[in-house]
Amino acid sequence: MKAQVDTDICVACGCCAKACRRNAIQIHKGIYAVVDVEKCTGCGLCQRECPASIITLVDGRALANEKKVV
Amino acid sequence: MKKRWYDYLYIFSALYLFLGLFHILFAWLGVICFITPLLISIFGGGKTYCNKYCGRGQLFELLGKKKKLSRNKPMPRFMTTKWFRYGFLIFFMIMFLNMIFATYLVFSGASSLKEGIKLLWTFRIPMKVYFAKNIFPAWVYQFAFGFYSVMLTSTLLGIITMLLYKPRSWCVYCPMGTMTHGISILKEKTHKKE
């Protein structure tokens, strides 16, 4: 189980990054949150925190926002 | 996790609201929370202000999460959409300009100082300047009343959504956040074109 962020709705508030105990979430240039799949354990703390409730836990490593990050 | 100095900025946010009740001129301090986030994002810092230094966000987190006042339910879908966020920003800006215009009217002498704060842009709460009333020109006090109204109203809205939904629900539709988010996106777009 990995955390996935819906980047179209994400406002980059940083609640998820703050909640993550493993520092697996970074805010990409103040636009959206990016989950480091290597570090993510799928604990769901970020999902609980996200005020917009846009973080979902999914199997595998594919992330919707992976392509967007240069 | 180790606490840093900026993890205590919620104290200033809470203090701000109390100081404003004590003397309206303290409302001017709120301008810092308007200018700093904009400057940070304009100079490429993204939403660092929201992520680290926003005392109001921390206050909501403290009340909602630590004090367990929040229902912790997801907010309605429409409130997370761009339409709602930018719509709220426009509404907020119109009300802000309205306040600036009221300040201008007092500045130009067209109207006299109206003491009192307006909650939710509608309800007038009488409030007096008890001392140090003649040190500054009248418009300084008018702006302070207007600005304090903006801050109190937005805090109230934030508290309502904190109670109903997740603690930092305000952060989703916060006009300052929408602005800094917009600036960050614009900067990224122009950067890619170059």
Coordinates of C-alpha atoms in Angstrom, one line a residue:
Chain A
M1 CA 0.0 0.0 0.0
K2 CA 1.4 3.4 -1.1
A3 CA 0.1 6.9 -0.7
Q4 CA -1.1 8.7 -3.8
V5 CA -1.9 12.3 -4.1
D6 CA -4.5 13.8 -6.5
T7 CA -2.3 16.6 -7.8
D8 CA -5.1 18.5 -9.5
I9 CA -6.9 19.3 -6.3
C10 CA -3.8 19.5 -4.0
V11 CA -3.2 23.0 -2.7
A12 CA 0.2 22.1 -1.2
C13 CA -0.8 23.1 2.3
G14 CA 1.8 20.7 3.7
C15 CA -0.3 18.9 6.3
C16 CA 0.6 15.5 4.9
A17 CA 4.4 16.3 4.8
K18 CA 4.1 17.4 8.4
A19 CA 2.3 14.2 9.4
C20 CA 4.6 11.8 7.7
R21 CA 6.9 10.2 10.2
R22 CA 9.3 9.0 7.5
N23 CA 9.7 12.3 5.7
A24 CA 8.5 10.7 2.5
I25 CA 6.4 13.6 1.4
Q26 CA 7.8 16.8 -0.2
I27 CA 6.0 19.8 -1.4
H28 CA 7.0 20.3 -5.1
K29 CA 7.6 24.1 -5.7
G30 CA 4.5 25.0 -3.6
I31 CA 2.2 23.4 -6.2
Y32 CA 1.5 19.9 -4.9
A33 CA 2.7 17.1 -2.6
V34 CA 4.9 14.3 -3.9
V35 CA 5.2 11.0 -2.2
D36 CA 8.5 9.2 -2.3
V37 CA 7.4 5.7 -3.0
E38 CA 10.7 4.3 -1.7
K39 CA 10.1 5.7 1.7
C40 CA 6.3 5.4 2.0
T41 CA 5.1 2.5 4.1
G42 CA 1.5 3.2 3.5
C43 CA 0.7 3.9 7.1
G44 CA -2.0 6.4 6.2
L45 CA -1.1 9.2 8.6
C46 CA -1.0 11.6 5.7
Q47 CA -4.4 10.4 4.4
R48 CA -5.9 11.2 7.8
E49 CA -4.4 14.7 7.9
C50 CA -5.2 15.9 4.3
P51 CA -7.9 18.5 4.7
A52 CA -9.0 18.0 1.2
S53 CA -9.0 14.2 1.6
I54 CA -7.3 13.6 -1.7
I55 CA -4.7 11.1 -0.6
T56 CA -5.5 7.5 -1.4
L57 CA -3.5 4.4 -0.5
V58 CA -2.9 2.2 -3.5
D59 CA -1.0 -0.9 -4.3
G60 CA 2.2 -0.9 -6.3
R61 CA 4.5 2.0 -6.9
A62 CA 2.8 3.9 -9.7
L63 CA 2.0 7.4 -8.7
A64 CA -0.2 9.8 -10.7
N65 CA 2.2 12.7 -10.1
E66 CA 5.4 10.9 -11.0
K67 CA 5.4 12.1 -14.6
K68 CA 4.9 15.7 -13.5
V69 CA 8.0 15.9 -11.5
V70 CA 11.0 16.8 -13.5
Chain B
M1 CA 9.5 15.1 16.5
K2 CA 11.7 18.0 17.5
K3 CA 9.9 21.3 17.8
R4 CA 11.3 24.3 16.0
W5 CA 10.9 27.9 16.8
Y6 CA 8.3 28.3 14.0
D7 CA 6.1 25.6 15.5
Y8 CA 5.0 28.1 18.1
L9 CA 3.8 30.8 15.8
Y10 CA 0.2 29.8 16.7
I11 CA 0.8 31.8 19.9
F12 CA 1.1 35.0 17.8
S13 CA -2.0 34.2 15.9
A14 CA -4.0 33.8 19.1
L15 CA -2.3 36.8 20.7
Y16 CA -3.2 38.9 17.6
L17 CA -6.9 38.4 18.1
F18 CA -6.7 39.3 21.8
L19 CA -4.5 42.3 21.2
G20 CA -7.0 43.6 18.6
L21 CA -9.7 43.6 21.2
F22 CA -7.4 45.4 23.6
H23 CA -6.5 48.1 21.1
I24 CA -7.5 48.2 17.5
L25 CA -4.2 49.5 16.2
F26 CA -2.7 46.1 16.8
A27 CA -4.7 45.0 13.8
W28 CA -2.0 46.5 11.6
L29 CA 0.3 43.7 12.6
G30 CA -1.9 41.4 10.5
V31 CA -0.5 43.0 7.4
I32 CA 2.6 40.8 8.1
C33 CA 0.6 37.7 7.4
F34 CA -0.6 39.2 4.1
I35 CA 2.7 40.4 2.8
T36 CA 5.1 37.6 4.0
P37 CA 3.5 34.7 2.2
L38 CA 3.2 36.7 -1.1
L39 CA 6.9 37.8 -0.9
I40 CA 8.0 34.2 -0.2
S41 CA 6.1 32.8 -3.2
I42 CA 7.2 35.6 -5.5
F43 CA 10.8 35.0 -4.6
G44 CA 10.4 31.3 -5.4
G45 CA 9.8 29.9 -1.9
G46 CA 6.5 28.3 -3.0
K47 CA 4.1 27.7 -0.1
T48 CA 6.8 27.7 2.6
Y49 CA 4.7 30.1 4.6
C50 CA 1.7 27.8 4.6
N51 CA 3.9 24.7 5.2
K52 CA 5.9 26.1 8.1
Y53 CA 5.1 29.6 9.3
C54 CA 1.4 30.0 9.2
G55 CA 0.3 30.5 12.8
R56 CA -3.4 30.3 11.9
G57 CA -3.0 26.9 10.4
Q58 CA -1.1 25.8 13.5
L59 CA -3.9 27.2 15.7
F60 CA -6.5 25.1 13.8
E61 CA -4.3 22.1 14.0
L62 CA -3.9 22.6 17.7
L63 CA -7.6 23.1 18.4
G64 CA -8.7 20.4 16.0
K65 CA -6.1 17.7 16.5
K66 CA -4.6 18.1 19.9
K67 CA -7.7 19.5 21.6
K68 CA -9.8 17.1 19.5
L69 CA -12.4 19.7 18.7
S70 CA -12.6 18.6 15.0
R71 CA -15.1 16.1 13.7
N72 CA -12.3 15.0 11.3
K73 CA -14.7 14.3 8.4
P74 CA -13.8 15.0 4.8
M75 CA -15.0 18.4 3.6
P76 CA -17.6 18.6 0.8
R77 CA -16.1 17.9 -2.7
F78 CA -17.2 21.2 -4.2
M79 CA -15.1 23.1 -1.6
T80 CA -11.9 21.5 -2.9
T81 CA -12.5 22.5 -6.5
K82 CA -10.7 25.3 -8.3
W83 CA -14.0 27.1 -8.9
F84 CA -14.8 27.3 -5.2
R85 CA -11.2 28.3 -4.3
Y86 CA -10.8 31.0 -6.8
G87 CA -14.4 32.1 -6.4
F88 CA -13.8 32.6 -2.7
L89 CA -10.6 34.4 -3.5
I90 CA -12.4 36.8 -5.8
F91 CA -15.2 37.4 -3.2
F92 CA -12.6 37.9 -0.5
M93 CA -10.7 40.4 -2.7
I94 CA -13.9 42.4 -3.5
M95 CA -14.6 42.6 0.2
F96 CA -11.0 43.6 0.8
L97 CA -11.1 46.4 -1.8
N98 CA -14.3 47.5 -0.3
M99 CA -12.5 47.9 3.0
I100 CA -9.7 49.8 1.3
F101 CA -12.2 52.1 -0.3
A102 CA -13.8 52.8 3.1
T103 CA -10.3 53.7 4.3
Y104 CA -9.8 55.9 1.3
L105 CA -13.1 57.7 2.0
V106 CA -12.0 58.5 5.5
F107 CA -8.5 59.5 4.2
S108 CA -10.0 61.9 1.7
G109 CA -12.3 63.3 4.3
A110 CA -15.5 62.2 2.5
S111 CA -16.6 60.2 5.4
S112 CA -15.8 60.1 9.1
L113 CA -14.3 57.3 11.1
K114 CA -16.8 54.5 11.7
E115 CA -15.8 52.7 14.8
G116 CA -16.7 49.0 15.1
I117 CA -15.9 45.7 13.5
K118 CA -18.0 43.9 10.9
L119 CA -18.3 40.2 11.3
L120 CA -18.9 38.1 8.2
W121 CA -19.2 41.3 6.2
T122 CA -22.6 41.9 7.7
F123 CA -22.9 42.1 11.4
R124 CA -21.6 45.3 12.9
I125 CA -20.1 44.9 16.4
P126 CA -19.6 48.3 18.1
M127 CA -16.1 48.8 19.3
K128 CA -14.5 52.0 20.5
V129 CA -10.9 53.3 20.3
Y130 CA -10.4 54.0 24.0
F131 CA -7.1 55.7 24.0
A132 CA -4.4 57.1 21.7
K133 CA -7.2 58.2 19.4
N134 CA -5.7 61.3 18.1
I135 CA -2.1 60.3 17.6
F136 CA -2.7 59.0 14.0
P137 CA -4.9 60.3 11.3
A138 CA -8.5 58.8 11.2
W139 CA -7.8 56.5 8.2
V140 CA -5.2 54.6 10.2
Y141 CA -7.9 53.6 12.7
Q142 CA -10.4 52.9 9.9
F143 CA -8.0 50.5 8.2
A144 CA -7.3 48.9 11.5
F145 CA -11.1 48.2 12.1
G146 CA -11.5 47.0 8.6
F147 CA -8.4 44.7 8.7
Y148 CA -9.3 43.3 12.1
S149 CA -12.8 42.5 10.7
V150 CA -11.2 40.6 7.8
M151 CA -9.0 38.7 10.2
L152 CA -11.7 37.9 12.7
T153 CA -14.2 36.9 9.9
S154 CA -11.7 34.5 8.3
T155 CA -10.7 33.0 11.6
L156 CA -14.3 32.4 12.4
L157 CA -14.9 30.7 9.0
G158 CA -11.7 28.7 9.6
I159 CA -12.9 27.6 13.1
I160 CA -16.3 26.6 11.7
T161 CA -14.7 24.4 9.0
M162 CA -12.2 23.1 11.6
L163 CA -15.0 21.9 13.8
L164 CA -17.1 20.4 11.0
Y165 CA -14.4 18.9 8.8
K166 CA -10.7 18.3 9.2
P167 CA -8.6 20.7 11.4
R168 CA -6.9 22.6 8.6
S169 CA -9.8 22.7 6.1
W170 CA -9.4 26.4 6.0
C171 CA -6.1 25.9 4.3
V172 CA -7.9 24.4 1.2
Y173 CA -9.8 27.6 0.5
C174 CA -7.7 30.2 2.3
P175 CA -7.4 33.2 -0.1
M176 CA -3.8 33.7 0.8
G177 CA -3.1 30.1 0.1
T178 CA -4.9 30.3 -3.2
M179 CA -2.8 33.3 -4.2
T180 CA 0.5 31.8 -3.2
H181 CA -0.5 28.6 -4.9
G182 CA -1.4 30.5 -8.1
I183 CA 1.9 32.4 -8.0
S184 CA 3.8 29.1 -7.6
I185 CA 2.0 27.6 -10.6
L186 CA 2.5 30.8 -12.7
K187 CA 6.2 30.8 -11.8
E188 CA 6.5 27.2 -12.8
K189 CA 4.8 27.8 -16.1
T190 CA 6.9 30.8 -17.1
H191 CA 10.0 29.0 -15.9
K192 CA 9.3 26.1 -18.3
K193 CA 8.7 28.5 -21.3
E194 CA 12.2 29.9 -20.8

